[in-house]
């Protein structure tokens, strides 16, 4: 669009795309700052003021308790622990006495007393060099906010003030906000901080509304009621948009709706090629609350349930019962479809400090995933027992990550047998026909897929690791990012080899890396004979549309053709050409 | 009055969870219990006060107890600190 048609006040903020789509509307800002009433008391009202404070404390405690229960029930154990600590602070004798004293000696109202005493504590905490202690001041701010808003009868987020279609803006959305938000009224989310995996992002994607995060200081640049355009697909927000810009985005929004609509019509349709070959599309999830999105996008089950969430960001190991409850919930929710639970893939980039393993030792090629589990069976066995116990509540399959060869696979299966024996001895029921699979993500496993196939019921190819290991290209190192090349002939040959070896032995193969959800790869993976594509729920309709619009024969032909090419560049060019010809809109709107 | 100095051993120091454990334990005893670090002395039964000591790893704290079961309290609280509050 030309410069002069834009409103001169337009400001474009670039953040991280968190959930696709476009929203145009007024913002509602959730502010962290407090507006605290302050007034003097007559001496004879001190007692009733303290009484008012006590009642507010009880109400705040009750409310925190409620949120705690909700979070614990939803398996947000991390969030729940935070609220439990908050409860302890609200019961703190010294804190409470100080506030009583402040009210009585200075003759000020309870809100002002809480703020003054709270600020003293915050000041001490925020001077700490230690990050763990410094973060406490954030918790304390939350406590103070709860108390003051209870006293003044105002919620931090007054839901009655939320008009339909507002874009909610906050520094960051806390678990308590997202529990309380009336989801049907909100058009989009935008936050100052956060990444694709932050709470806000996950919530937005599971609700299917646009969101952008990591916008740095968006809360400081807007006031409630201001109009903005939020482009969640690109992580962009336009403040004070001019008429021309709004018109342009309305057109884009219509296109997006039409695109989404066309994809949603697909939800109920089978995943079948034009010449009648059916394939399975399933979802990768990390949190139980993503199941809503899984069902909503027409996935057939869960092809990868990552289980690290329970182990990171806490001080101790999760208990077997805690894990069991979580796996049971997921299995019941997704039944009769299946869920493939990947055993703990800890170490490497996902690191739990309480295991006491120095970070250098636990590198991407070090002690991680199945290696770590085989070494620390006191961590592994409770997880296996939890999975087995949950298996009677639905259709659960299990798979082991980072298998490098058949000995390791046999060892893992042996530990699984130990867990089964323990349960049998304890008289605890489990599914005796539980399918066991191996993740193929190390070149040595890919090369020996024919040997591994005799030991398992299925394979799941983890392309993210397979690419970095086969090309010796660290995917986290930006200096060599161009070497991380999914189109490299070696990568494609590994995948082809694994699929062929599996089919030779009569077992099925899934793929749960980024490739499965990337429209440019769909036709060649189909052509290679892949049985199951597992991806983020949101991209399922797109991939389904591609599969429904080609014949298996065409796909096989294209695959044969690209397998003869010698460079990643040639392959990529050829595949893009084909995708551009067939699905230009998917490449434009895809996530 | 009983008192003894201890060194904080766990990586995160007296952070929220550890302070919580400490306060939970000290609240079990009828005696008065204080915690002192760098000449600042606080009530060991208050989580907020304990947190304000900002006792990180390797800092030295003194536990003081006085009254009924004071000796037992010092022994068990000391053990909790030496155990790194059950953390690595």
PDB file of C-alpha atoms in Angstrom, chain B residues 8 21-22 31 44 47 52 58-59 61 69-70 77-78 80-81 88:
ATOM      1  CA  UNK B   8      23.003 -22.982  53.060  1.00  0.00           C
ATOM      2  CA  UNK B  21       9.541 -26.055  54.207  1.00  0.00           C
ATOM      3  CA  UNK B  22      11.535 -24.285  56.888  1.00  0.00           C
ATOM      4  CA  UNK B  31       9.230 -22.447  71.380  1.00  0.00           C
ATOM      5  CA  UNK B  44      11.463 -18.126  61.709  1.00  0.00           C
ATOM      6  CA  UNK B  47       7.633 -17.077  55.440  1.00  0.00           C
ATOM      7  CA  UNK B  52      13.657 -11.190  53.370  1.00  0.00           C
ATOM      8  CA  UNK B  58      26.764 -20.668  50.696  1.00  0.00           C
ATOM      9  CA  UNK B  59      25.439 -17.916  52.953  1.00  0.00           C
ATOM     10  CA  UNK B  61      22.552 -18.412  58.857  1.00  0.00           C
ATOM     11  CA  UNK B  69      11.364 -28.223  72.928  1.00  0.00           C
ATOM     12  CA  UNK B  70      13.998 -25.667  71.902  1.00  0.00           C
ATOM     13  CA  UNK B  77      15.723 -27.429  61.663  1.00  0.00           C
ATOM     14  CA  UNK B  78      19.490 -27.739  61.401  1.00  0.00           C
ATOM     15  CA  UNK B  80      16.671 -29.599  57.210  1.00  0.00           C
ATOM     16  CA  UNK B  81      19.218 -26.912  56.277  1.00  0.00           C
ATOM     17  CA  UNK B  88      20.103 -31.269  45.221  1.00  0.00           C
TER      18      UNK B  88
END
